[in-house]
Coordinates of C-alpha atoms and ligand atoms in Angstrom, one line a residue:
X1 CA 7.3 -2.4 24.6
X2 CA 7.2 1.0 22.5
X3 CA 4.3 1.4 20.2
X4 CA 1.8 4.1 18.5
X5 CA -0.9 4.4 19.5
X6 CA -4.5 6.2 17.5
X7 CA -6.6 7.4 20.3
X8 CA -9.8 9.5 20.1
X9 CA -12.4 8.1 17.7
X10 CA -12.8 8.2 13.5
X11 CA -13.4 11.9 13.2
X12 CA -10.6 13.2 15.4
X13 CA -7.5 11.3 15.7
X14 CA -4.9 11.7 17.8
X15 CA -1.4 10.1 17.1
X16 CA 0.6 9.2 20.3
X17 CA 3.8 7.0 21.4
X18 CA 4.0 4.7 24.3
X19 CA 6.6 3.6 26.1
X20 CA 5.0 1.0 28.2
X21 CA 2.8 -1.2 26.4
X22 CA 3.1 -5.3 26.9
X23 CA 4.4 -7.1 25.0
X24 CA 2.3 -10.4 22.9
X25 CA 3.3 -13.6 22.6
X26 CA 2.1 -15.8 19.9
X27 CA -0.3 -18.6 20.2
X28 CA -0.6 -21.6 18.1
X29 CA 0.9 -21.0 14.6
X30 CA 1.1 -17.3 15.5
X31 CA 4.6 -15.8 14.7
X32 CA 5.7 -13.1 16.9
X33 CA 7.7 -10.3 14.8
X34 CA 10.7 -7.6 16.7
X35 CA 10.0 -5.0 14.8
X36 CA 12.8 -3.0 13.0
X37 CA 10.7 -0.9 11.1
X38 CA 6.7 0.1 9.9
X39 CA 5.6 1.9 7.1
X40 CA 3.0 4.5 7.3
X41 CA 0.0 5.1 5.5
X42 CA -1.3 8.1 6.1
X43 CA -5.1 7.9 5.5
X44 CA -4.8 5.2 8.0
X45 CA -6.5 7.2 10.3
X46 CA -9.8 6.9 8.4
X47 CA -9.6 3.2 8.0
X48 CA -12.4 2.1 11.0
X49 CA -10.1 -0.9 11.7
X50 CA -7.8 0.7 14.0
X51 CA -10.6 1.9 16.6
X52 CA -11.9 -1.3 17.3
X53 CA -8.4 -2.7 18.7
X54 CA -7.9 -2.9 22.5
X55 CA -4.6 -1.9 21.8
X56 CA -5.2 1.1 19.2
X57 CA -1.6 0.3 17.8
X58 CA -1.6 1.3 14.0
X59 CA 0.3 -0.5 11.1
X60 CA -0.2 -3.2 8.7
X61 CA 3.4 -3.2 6.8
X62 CA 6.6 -4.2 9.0
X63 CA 9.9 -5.7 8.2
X64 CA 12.1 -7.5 10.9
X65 CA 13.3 -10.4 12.4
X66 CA 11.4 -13.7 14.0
X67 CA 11.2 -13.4 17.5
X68 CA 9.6 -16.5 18.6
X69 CA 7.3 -19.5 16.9
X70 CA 4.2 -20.7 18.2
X71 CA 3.9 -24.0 19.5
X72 CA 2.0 -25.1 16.5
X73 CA 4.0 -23.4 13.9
X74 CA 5.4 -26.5 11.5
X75 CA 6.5 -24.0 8.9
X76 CA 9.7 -23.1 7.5
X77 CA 10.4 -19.9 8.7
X78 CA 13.4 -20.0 11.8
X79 CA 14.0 -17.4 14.4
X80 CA 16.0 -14.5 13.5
X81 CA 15.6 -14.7 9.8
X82 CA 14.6 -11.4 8.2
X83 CA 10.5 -11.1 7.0
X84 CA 8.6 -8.0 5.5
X85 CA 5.1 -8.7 5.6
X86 CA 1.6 -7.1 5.6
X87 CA -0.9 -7.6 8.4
X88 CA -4.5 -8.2 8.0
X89 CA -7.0 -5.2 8.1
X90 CA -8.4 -6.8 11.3
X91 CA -5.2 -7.5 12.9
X92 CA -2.9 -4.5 12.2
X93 CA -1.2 -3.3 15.3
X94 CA 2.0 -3.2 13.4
X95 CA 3.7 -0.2 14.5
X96 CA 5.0 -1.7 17.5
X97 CA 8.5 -2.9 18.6
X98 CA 6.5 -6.3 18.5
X99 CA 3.7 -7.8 16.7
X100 CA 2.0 -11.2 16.0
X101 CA 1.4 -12.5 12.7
X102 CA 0.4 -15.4 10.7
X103 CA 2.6 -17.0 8.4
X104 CA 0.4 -16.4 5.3
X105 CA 1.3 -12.5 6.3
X106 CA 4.9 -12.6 5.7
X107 CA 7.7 -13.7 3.9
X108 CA 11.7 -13.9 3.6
X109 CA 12.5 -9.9 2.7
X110 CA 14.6 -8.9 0.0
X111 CA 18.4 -9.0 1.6
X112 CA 19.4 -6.0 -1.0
X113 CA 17.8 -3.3 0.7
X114 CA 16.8 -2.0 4.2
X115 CA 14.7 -2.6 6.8
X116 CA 13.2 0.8 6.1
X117 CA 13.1 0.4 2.3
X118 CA 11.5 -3.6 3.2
X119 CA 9.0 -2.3 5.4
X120 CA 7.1 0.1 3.1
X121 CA 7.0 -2.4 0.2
X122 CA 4.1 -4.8 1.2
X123 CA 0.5 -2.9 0.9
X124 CA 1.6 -1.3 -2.5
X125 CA 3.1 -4.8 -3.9
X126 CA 0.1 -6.6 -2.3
X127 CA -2.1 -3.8 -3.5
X128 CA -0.7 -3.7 -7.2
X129 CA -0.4 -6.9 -7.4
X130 CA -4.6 -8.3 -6.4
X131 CA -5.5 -5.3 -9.3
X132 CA -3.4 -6.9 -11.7
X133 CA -4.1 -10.5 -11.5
X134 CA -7.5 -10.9 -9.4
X135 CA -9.5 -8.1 -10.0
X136 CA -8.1 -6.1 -14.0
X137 CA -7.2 -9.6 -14.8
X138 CA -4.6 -7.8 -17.0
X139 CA -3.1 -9.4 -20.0
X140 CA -0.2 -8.1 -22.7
X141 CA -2.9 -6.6 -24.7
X142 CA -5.1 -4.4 -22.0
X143 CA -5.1 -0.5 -22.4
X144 CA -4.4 0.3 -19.0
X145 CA -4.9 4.0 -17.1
X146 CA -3.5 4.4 -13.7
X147 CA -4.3 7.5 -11.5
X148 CA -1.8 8.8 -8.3
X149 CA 0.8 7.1 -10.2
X150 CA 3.3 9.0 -8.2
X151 CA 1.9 7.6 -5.2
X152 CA 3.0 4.5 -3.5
X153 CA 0.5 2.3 -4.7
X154 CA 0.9 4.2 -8.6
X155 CA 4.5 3.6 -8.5
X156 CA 5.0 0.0 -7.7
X157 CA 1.6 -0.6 -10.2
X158 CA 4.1 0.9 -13.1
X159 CA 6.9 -1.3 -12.5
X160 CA 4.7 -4.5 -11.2
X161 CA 2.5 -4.4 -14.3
X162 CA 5.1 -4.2 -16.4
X163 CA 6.7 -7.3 -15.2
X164 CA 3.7 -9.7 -14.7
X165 CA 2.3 -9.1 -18.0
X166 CA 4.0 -7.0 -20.1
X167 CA 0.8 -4.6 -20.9
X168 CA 1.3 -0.9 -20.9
X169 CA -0.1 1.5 -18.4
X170 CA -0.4 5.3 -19.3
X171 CA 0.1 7.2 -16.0
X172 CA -1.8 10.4 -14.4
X173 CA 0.8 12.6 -12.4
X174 CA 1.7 16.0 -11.6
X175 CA 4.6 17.3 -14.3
X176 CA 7.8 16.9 -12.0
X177 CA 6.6 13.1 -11.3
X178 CA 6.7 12.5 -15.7
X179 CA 10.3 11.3 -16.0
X180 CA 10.8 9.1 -13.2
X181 CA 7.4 6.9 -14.1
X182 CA 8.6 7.2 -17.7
X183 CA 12.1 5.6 -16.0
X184 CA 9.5 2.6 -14.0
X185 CA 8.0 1.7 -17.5
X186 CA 5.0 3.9 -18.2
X187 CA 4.2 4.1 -21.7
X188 CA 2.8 8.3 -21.4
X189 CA 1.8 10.1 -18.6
X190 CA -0.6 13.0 -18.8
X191 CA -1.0 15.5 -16.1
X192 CA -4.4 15.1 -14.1
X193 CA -4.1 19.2 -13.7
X194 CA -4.4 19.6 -17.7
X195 CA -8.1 20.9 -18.3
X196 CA -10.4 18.0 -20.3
X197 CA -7.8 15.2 -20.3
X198 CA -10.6 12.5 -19.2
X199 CA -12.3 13.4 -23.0
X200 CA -9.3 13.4 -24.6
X201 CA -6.8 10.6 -23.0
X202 CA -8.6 7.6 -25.0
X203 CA -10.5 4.7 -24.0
X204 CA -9.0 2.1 -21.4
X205 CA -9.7 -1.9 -20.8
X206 CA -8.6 -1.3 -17.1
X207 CA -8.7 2.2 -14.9
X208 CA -6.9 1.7 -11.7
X209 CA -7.9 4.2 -9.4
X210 CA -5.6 5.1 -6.4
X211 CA -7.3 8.7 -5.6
X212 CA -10.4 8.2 -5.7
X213 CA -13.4 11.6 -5.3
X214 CA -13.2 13.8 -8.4
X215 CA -10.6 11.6 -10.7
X216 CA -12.2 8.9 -10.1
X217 CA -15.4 10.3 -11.5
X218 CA -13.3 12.0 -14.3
X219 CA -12.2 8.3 -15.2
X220 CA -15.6 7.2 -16.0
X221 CA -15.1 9.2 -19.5
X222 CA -12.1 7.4 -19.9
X223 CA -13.0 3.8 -19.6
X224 CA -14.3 1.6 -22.6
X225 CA -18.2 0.0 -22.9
X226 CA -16.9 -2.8 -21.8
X227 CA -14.0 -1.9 -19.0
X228 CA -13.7 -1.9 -15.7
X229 CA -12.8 0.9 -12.5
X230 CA -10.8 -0.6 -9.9
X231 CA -10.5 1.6 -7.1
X232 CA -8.7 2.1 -3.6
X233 CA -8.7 5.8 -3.1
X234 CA -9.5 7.0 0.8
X235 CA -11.7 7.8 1.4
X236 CA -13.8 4.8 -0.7
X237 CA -16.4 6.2 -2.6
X238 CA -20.3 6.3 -1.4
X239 CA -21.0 2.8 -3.6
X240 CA -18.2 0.8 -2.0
X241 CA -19.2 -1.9 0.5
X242 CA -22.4 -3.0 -1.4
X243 CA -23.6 0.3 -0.1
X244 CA -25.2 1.3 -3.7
X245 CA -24.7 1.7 -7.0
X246 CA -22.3 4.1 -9.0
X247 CA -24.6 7.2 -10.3
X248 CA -21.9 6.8 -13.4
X249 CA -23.1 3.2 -14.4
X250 CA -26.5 4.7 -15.2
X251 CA -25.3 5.7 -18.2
X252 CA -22.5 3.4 -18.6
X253 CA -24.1 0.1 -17.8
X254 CA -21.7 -1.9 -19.3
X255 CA -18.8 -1.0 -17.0
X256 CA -17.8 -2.8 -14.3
X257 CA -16.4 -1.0 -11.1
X258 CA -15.1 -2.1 -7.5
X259 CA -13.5 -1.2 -4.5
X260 CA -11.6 -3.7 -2.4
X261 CA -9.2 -3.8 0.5
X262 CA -6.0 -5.4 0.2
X263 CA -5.4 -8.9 1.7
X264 CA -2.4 -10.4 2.7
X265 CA -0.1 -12.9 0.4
X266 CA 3.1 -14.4 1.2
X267 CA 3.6 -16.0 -2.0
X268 CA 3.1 -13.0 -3.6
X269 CA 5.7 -11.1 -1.6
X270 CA 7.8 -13.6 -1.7
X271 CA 7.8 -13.5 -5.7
X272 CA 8.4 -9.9 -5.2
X273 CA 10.9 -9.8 -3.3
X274 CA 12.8 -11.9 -5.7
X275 CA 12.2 -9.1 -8.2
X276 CA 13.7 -6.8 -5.9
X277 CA 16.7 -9.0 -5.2
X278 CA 17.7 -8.5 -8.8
X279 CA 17.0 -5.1 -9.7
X280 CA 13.7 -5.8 -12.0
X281 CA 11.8 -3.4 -9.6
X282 CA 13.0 -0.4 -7.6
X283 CA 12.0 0.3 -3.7
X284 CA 10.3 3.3 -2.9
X285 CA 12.2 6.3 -1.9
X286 CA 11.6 5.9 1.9
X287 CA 11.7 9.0 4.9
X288 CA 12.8 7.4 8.5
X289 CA 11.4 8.6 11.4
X290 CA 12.8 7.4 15.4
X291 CA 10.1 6.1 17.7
X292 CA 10.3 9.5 19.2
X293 CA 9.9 11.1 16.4
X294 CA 6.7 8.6 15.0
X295 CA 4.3 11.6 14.9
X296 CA 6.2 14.2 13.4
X297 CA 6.3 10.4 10.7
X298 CA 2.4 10.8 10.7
X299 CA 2.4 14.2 9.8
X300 CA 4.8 13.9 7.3
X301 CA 2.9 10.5 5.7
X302 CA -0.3 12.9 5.4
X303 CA 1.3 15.2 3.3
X304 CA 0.8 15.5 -0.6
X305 CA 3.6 15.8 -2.4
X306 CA 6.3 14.4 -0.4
X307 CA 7.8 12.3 -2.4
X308 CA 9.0 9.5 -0.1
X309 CA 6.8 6.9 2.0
X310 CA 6.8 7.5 5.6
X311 CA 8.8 5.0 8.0
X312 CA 8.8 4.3 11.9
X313 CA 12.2 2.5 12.6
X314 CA 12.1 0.9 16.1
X315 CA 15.3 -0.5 15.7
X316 CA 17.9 2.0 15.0
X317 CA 21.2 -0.8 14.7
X318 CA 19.2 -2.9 12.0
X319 CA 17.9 -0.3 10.0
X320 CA 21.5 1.1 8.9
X321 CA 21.9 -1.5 6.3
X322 CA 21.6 0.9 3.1
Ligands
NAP401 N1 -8.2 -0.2 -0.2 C1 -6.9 -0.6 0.0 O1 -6.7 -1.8 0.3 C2 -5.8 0.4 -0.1 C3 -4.5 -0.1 -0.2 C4 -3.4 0.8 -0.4 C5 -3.7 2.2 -0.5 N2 -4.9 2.6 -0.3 C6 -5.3 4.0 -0.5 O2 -4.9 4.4 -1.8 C7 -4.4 5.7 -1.8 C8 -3.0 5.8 -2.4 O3 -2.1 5.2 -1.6 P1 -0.6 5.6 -1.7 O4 0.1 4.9 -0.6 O5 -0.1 5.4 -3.1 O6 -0.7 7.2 -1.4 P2 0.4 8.3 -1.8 O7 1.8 7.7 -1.8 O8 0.1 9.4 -0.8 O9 0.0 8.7 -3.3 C9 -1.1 9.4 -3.5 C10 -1.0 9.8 -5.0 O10 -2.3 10.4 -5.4 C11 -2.0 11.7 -6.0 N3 -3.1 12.6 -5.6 C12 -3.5 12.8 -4.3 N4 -4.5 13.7 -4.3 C13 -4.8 13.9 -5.6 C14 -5.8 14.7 -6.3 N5 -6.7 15.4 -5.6 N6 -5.8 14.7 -7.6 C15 -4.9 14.0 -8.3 N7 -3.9 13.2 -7.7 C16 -3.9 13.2 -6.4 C17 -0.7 12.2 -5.5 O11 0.0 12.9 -6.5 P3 0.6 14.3 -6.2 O12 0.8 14.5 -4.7 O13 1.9 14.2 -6.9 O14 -0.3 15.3 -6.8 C18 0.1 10.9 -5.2 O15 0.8 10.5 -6.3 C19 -4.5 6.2 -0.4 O16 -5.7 6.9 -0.2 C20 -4.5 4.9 0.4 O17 -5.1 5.1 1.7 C21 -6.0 1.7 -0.1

């Protein structure tokens, strides 16, 4: 089969394709996925997971059909229906024309839109989604400030938040990104390139994080006594694996802070999907790339401002439903 592959080691990638790589089967209640299309992240190549495959395949976000069923899979998902779906960090290997996966990493995608469009969906949703229930434990009432709200991540958060709870974020973006969160249901949104905004912006319940290095530090002056800093920005900061303590919380000892990695949910997408089935929450504005073109995709995904998340479509035929 075609896949990426990441050779080299942590500190210098290097992004190839392969045409002649074999293809899994699944075992037990493993489900084996044809790929139609992968998303991309592109700080993926820091993430430590993707060197410790045999198979160095990137990818944890893929939409497709069912190829086969394990012999022990008694669930309800049938061969050739339609699944987005986010792959462990340990399993990845996503960017593939086929990939395994378990059933609590997928779920029915949203018929309305693309392959493409379904395939970069699941690691913001999933990402948004663990912020707002499990770790901001967000309610109508919590002041919320979201950083990289552009971004992927920032984007679906807006719109996500918004529909699970009904509380307010305010939004950090560069100026031509303003209107379009404004449109997705943020309440204001301050540029993060205006001098002093972390003094002036107020005090926040919740700060979720999505850059991470200087705003994230910056953030500190703007979360209350009692709030807490969720973050995901790559690369994590020095405190995150119970490797330390936050110099910030010296002085602020009442705030919580975290950094997590994203974990699967099918229910979850599954909800979402139904969301994006009837127009409460808009897909992200997605940029295809061929197989043959899959690194000129990785450079792209690296970029900042590009506007558009970065996709790998393997299957050219089922990717032209837009
Ligand atoms: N831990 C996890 O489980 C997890 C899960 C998902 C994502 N992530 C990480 O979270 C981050 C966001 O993901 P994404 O997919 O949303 O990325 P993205 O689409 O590239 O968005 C990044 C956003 O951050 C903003 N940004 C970048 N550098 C900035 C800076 N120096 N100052 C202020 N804003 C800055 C960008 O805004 P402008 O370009 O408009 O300035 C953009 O809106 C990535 O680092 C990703 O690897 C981690």
């Amino acid at each position: 089969m075609k896949a990426v592959q990441i050779l080299g080691d942590i500190s210098s990638p290097r992004i190839v394709t392969n045409d002649d790589m074999p293809t899994p089967s699944p075992s037990g209640s493993e489900i084996l996925i044809k790929v139609h299309a992968a998303g991309i992240t592109g700080d993926a190549v820091t993430w430590p997971e993707i060197y410790a495959t045999p198979s160095r395949i990137p990818g944890h976000e893929i939409s497709g059909t069912v190829a086969a069923l394990g012999p022990d899979y008694l669930g309800p998902l049938a061969v050739n229906q339609e699944v987005f779906g986010m792959l462990s960090a340990d399993r990845g290997q996503g960017q593939a024309e086929y990939a395994i996966c378990s059933a609590a990493e997928i779920a029915p995608m949203p018929s309305s839109i693309s392959h493409a469009e379904a395939a970069v969906l699941p690691i913001p949703l999933l990402t948004a989604w663990e912020t707002i229930v499990d770790h901001g434990k967000i309610t109508p009432s919590t002041k919320v400030l979201l950083t990289g709200a552009s971004g992927a991540v920032g984007s679906v958060f807006v719109q996500l938040v918004s529909l699970l709870t009904g509380a307010h974020t305010i939004a950090l973006a560069s100026a031509q990104n303003h209107e379009a969160l404004r449109k997705h249901g943020a309440e204001n949104v301050v540029d993060y390139k205006a001098a002093g905004w972390e003094k002036s912006i107020g005090k926040f319940d919740v700060v979720f994080d999505t850059v991470g290095g200087d705003i994230l530090t910056k953030t500190w002056d703007a979360v209350a006594d009692d709030g807490i800093v969720v973050t995901v920005g790559d690369p994590p900061p020095a405190w995150a694996f119970g490797r330390g303590k936050a110099v910030e919380a010296e002085t602020r000892p009442g705030v919580r802070y975290m950094h997590f990695i994203v974990s699967p949910d099918a229910e979850r997408l599954a909800e979402a999907s139904s969301f994006i089935h009837s127009g409460r929450m808009k897909p992200l504005a997605v940029q295809s790339f061929g197989f043959g073109d899959a690194v000129e995709g990785w450079t792209y995904a690296q970029q900042r401002n590009r506007g558009k998340k970065a996709v790998i479509v393997f299957d050219v035929y089922n990717c032209k439903r837009d």
